[in-house]
């Protein structure tokens, strides 16, 4: 089961969580049956607070399970974490679906709009409706707005959408 988790999948999870360190952390969890946040922090060389923050994020998505015991000597709680690999696949799938949804919305937007652009780096493209109101002057730099061909963007988005659909088996 665990062998099905490849590095690409781990990176996707980390990206989705917005935490680069999550990759390292999941790697460690992957290689141990159950482990504590102290051990993870030590092994990964990541600060304990950061480790805990990421672990709780993973926990929120049911990607790890948590078991709490009490240290008989100190009376403090010890948190034992375990990776839920079957949940990981589901998580990646739902992330992919979300990305696909966003890409589709973006693609439709690109297809349904005519864009105008001043061709100044850093300025943004303006849809036709707005460009008319601006009398075809860029609101940022004041240069004239000219038609912008978004065919390449539409093609790139279409390709990405198709690839994701394939991955999702749609
Ligand atoms: Zn401009």
Short mmCIF file of C-alpha atoms and ligand atoms in Angstrom, two decimals:
data_model
loop_
_atom_site.label_atom_id
_atom_site.label_comp_id
_atom_site.label_asym_id
_atom_site.label_seq_id
_atom_site.Cartn_x
_atom_site.Cartn_y
_atom_site.Cartn_z
CA UNK A 1 0.00 0.00 0.00
CA UNK A 2 2.67 2.46 1.03
CA UNK A 3 4.73 1.77 -2.05
CA UNK A 4 2.01 3.33 -4.20
CA UNK A 5 2.84 6.72 -2.72
CA UNK A 6 5.41 8.16 -5.06
CA UNK A 7 7.36 11.38 -4.76
CA UNK A 8 5.14 13.20 -7.24
CA UNK A 9 2.13 12.41 -5.09
CA UNK A 10 3.89 13.61 -1.97
CA UNK A 11 4.87 16.83 -3.67
CA UNK A 12 1.26 17.36 -4.72
CA UNK A 13 0.09 16.92 -1.15
CA UNK A 14 2.71 19.35 0.09
CA UNK A 15 1.72 21.87 -2.56
CA UNK A 16 -1.92 21.49 -1.65
CA UNK A 17 -1.09 22.11 1.98
CA UNK A 18 1.17 25.00 1.11
CA UNK A 19 3.97 23.50 3.14
CA UNK A 20 7.28 22.54 1.60
CA UNK A 21 8.36 20.72 4.75
CA UNK A 22 5.32 18.47 4.49
CA UNK A 23 7.18 16.33 1.92
CA UNK A 24 9.97 15.54 4.38
CA UNK A 25 7.48 14.90 7.09
CA UNK A 26 5.38 12.50 5.08
CA UNK A 27 8.56 10.69 4.00
CA UNK A 28 9.37 10.02 7.64
CA UNK A 29 5.83 8.94 8.43
CA UNK A 30 5.90 6.68 5.39
CA UNK A 31 8.92 4.83 6.74
CA UNK A 32 7.61 4.25 10.24
CA UNK A 33 4.57 2.47 11.54
CA UNK A 34 3.79 5.09 14.14
CA UNK A 35 5.91 7.91 15.46
CA UNK A 36 5.85 10.95 17.73
CA UNK A 37 6.22 14.59 16.75
CA UNK A 38 9.47 14.79 18.74
CA UNK A 39 11.02 12.02 16.67
CA UNK A 40 9.79 13.57 13.40
CA UNK A 41 11.21 16.97 14.33
CA UNK A 42 14.56 15.36 15.14
CA UNK A 43 14.71 13.20 12.03
CA UNK A 44 13.58 15.94 9.65
CA UNK A 45 15.57 18.70 11.29
CA UNK A 46 12.44 20.84 11.38
CA UNK A 47 11.34 22.85 14.39
CA UNK A 48 8.83 21.08 16.62
CA UNK A 49 6.26 23.86 16.28
CA UNK A 50 6.40 23.64 12.48
CA UNK A 51 6.13 19.85 12.61
CA UNK A 52 3.04 20.09 14.81
CA UNK A 53 1.46 22.73 12.59
CA UNK A 54 1.88 20.51 9.51
CA UNK A 55 0.73 17.39 11.36
CA UNK A 56 -2.49 19.11 12.39
CA UNK A 57 -3.05 20.21 8.79
CA UNK A 58 -2.57 16.60 7.67
CA UNK A 59 -4.88 15.51 10.47
CA UNK A 60 -7.56 17.96 9.28
CA UNK A 61 -7.52 16.18 5.93
CA UNK A 62 -7.52 12.74 7.62
CA UNK A 63 -4.11 12.01 6.10
CA UNK A 64 -2.70 11.01 9.47
CA UNK A 65 -4.26 9.45 12.54
CA UNK A 66 -3.48 10.55 16.07
CA UNK A 67 -3.20 8.54 19.27
CA UNK A 68 -2.58 10.23 22.60
CA UNK A 69 -0.88 8.67 25.60
CA UNK A 70 0.43 10.07 28.86
CA UNK A 71 4.08 9.93 29.81
CA UNK A 72 4.07 8.04 33.13
CA UNK A 73 7.06 10.01 34.42
CA UNK A 74 6.25 13.59 33.43
CA UNK A 75 2.49 13.23 33.10
CA UNK A 76 2.69 15.07 29.76
CA UNK A 77 0.80 13.96 26.71
CA UNK A 78 2.64 12.13 23.96
CA UNK A 79 1.17 12.31 20.45
CA UNK A 80 1.62 9.30 18.19
CA UNK A 81 1.09 9.91 14.50
CA UNK A 82 0.43 7.43 11.75
CA UNK A 83 0.08 7.95 8.02
CA UNK A 84 -3.24 6.98 6.44
CA UNK A 85 -2.04 6.02 2.96
CA UNK A 86 -5.46 5.09 1.63
CA UNK A 87 -6.65 8.58 2.55
CA UNK A 88 -3.69 10.06 0.73
CA UNK A 89 -4.88 8.73 -2.62
CA UNK A 90 -8.35 10.13 -2.00
CA UNK A 91 -6.87 13.46 -0.99
CA UNK A 92 -4.80 13.70 -4.16
CA UNK A 93 -7.84 12.79 -6.23
CA UNK A 94 -9.97 15.47 -4.66
CA UNK A 95 -7.17 18.00 -5.09
CA UNK A 96 -6.91 17.08 -8.75
CA UNK A 97 -10.65 17.52 -9.12
CA UNK A 98 -10.43 20.95 -7.56
CA UNK A 99 -7.59 21.95 -9.87
CA UNK A 100 -9.55 20.63 -12.84
CA UNK A 101 -12.59 22.67 -11.81
CA UNK A 102 -10.50 25.83 -11.58
CA UNK A 103 -8.80 25.15 -14.90
CA UNK A 104 -12.16 24.63 -16.58
CA UNK A 105 -13.46 27.94 -15.25
CA UNK A 106 -10.29 29.65 -16.45
CA UNK A 107 -10.51 27.97 -19.84
CA UNK A 108 -14.11 29.04 -20.32
CA UNK A 109 -13.16 32.59 -19.35
CA UNK A 110 -10.34 32.63 -21.88
CA UNK A 111 -12.57 31.18 -24.60
CA UNK A 112 -15.43 33.58 -23.98
CA UNK A 113 -13.45 36.80 -23.82
CA UNK A 114 -11.54 38.92 -26.25
CA UNK A 115 -8.52 40.46 -24.60
CA UNK A 116 -6.67 43.70 -25.11
CA UNK A 117 -3.20 44.43 -23.92
CA UNK A 118 -0.67 47.28 -23.96
CA UNK A 119 2.23 44.83 -24.21
CA UNK A 120 4.01 46.46 -21.29
CA UNK A 121 5.51 43.86 -18.94
CA UNK A 122 3.74 43.95 -15.60
CA UNK A 123 0.47 45.36 -16.97
CA UNK A 124 -2.59 43.15 -17.19
CA UNK A 125 -4.77 42.08 -20.07
CA UNK A 126 -8.18 43.75 -20.28
CA UNK A 127 -11.35 42.04 -21.55
CA UNK A 128 -13.04 43.78 -24.50
CA UNK A 129 -15.98 45.11 -22.45
CA UNK A 130 -13.63 46.88 -20.05
CA UNK A 131 -11.28 48.03 -22.81
CA UNK A 132 -14.19 49.86 -24.50
CA UNK A 133 -14.91 51.75 -21.29
CA UNK A 134 -11.24 52.64 -20.99
CA UNK A 135 -11.29 53.91 -24.59
CA UNK A 136 -8.52 51.37 -25.27
CA UNK A 137 -5.99 53.02 -22.98
CA UNK A 138 -4.13 50.93 -20.42
CA UNK A 139 -5.25 52.09 -16.94
CA UNK A 140 -1.78 51.30 -15.55
CA UNK A 141 0.69 52.76 -18.05
CA UNK A 142 -1.56 54.81 -20.38
CA UNK A 143 -0.37 53.12 -23.58
CA UNK A 144 -2.90 52.08 -26.23
CA UNK A 145 -4.51 48.67 -25.79
CA UNK A 146 -4.19 46.29 -28.71
CA UNK A 147 -5.83 43.00 -29.41
CA UNK A 148 -4.24 40.09 -27.58
CA UNK A 149 -4.31 36.66 -29.12
CA UNK A 150 -4.92 34.11 -26.36
CA UNK A 151 -4.94 31.03 -28.61
CA UNK A 152 -1.72 29.72 -27.08
CA UNK A 153 -3.13 30.12 -23.58
CA UNK A 154 -6.35 28.36 -24.58
CA UNK A 155 -4.31 25.55 -26.11
CA UNK A 156 -2.13 25.17 -23.02
CA UNK A 157 -5.16 25.17 -20.72
CA UNK A 158 -6.98 22.66 -22.92
CA UNK A 159 -3.95 20.38 -22.79
CA UNK A 160 -3.78 20.58 -18.99
CA UNK A 161 -7.51 19.92 -18.66
CA UNK A 162 -7.26 16.89 -20.93
CA UNK A 163 -4.28 15.53 -19.02
CA UNK A 164 -6.05 15.90 -15.68
CA UNK A 165 -9.21 14.31 -17.05
CA UNK A 166 -7.15 11.36 -18.20
CA UNK A 167 -5.50 11.06 -14.80
CA UNK A 168 -8.90 11.15 -13.15
CA UNK A 169 -10.25 8.60 -15.61
CA UNK A 170 -12.98 10.90 -16.88
ZN1 LIG B 1 -0.02 49.09 -19.61
#
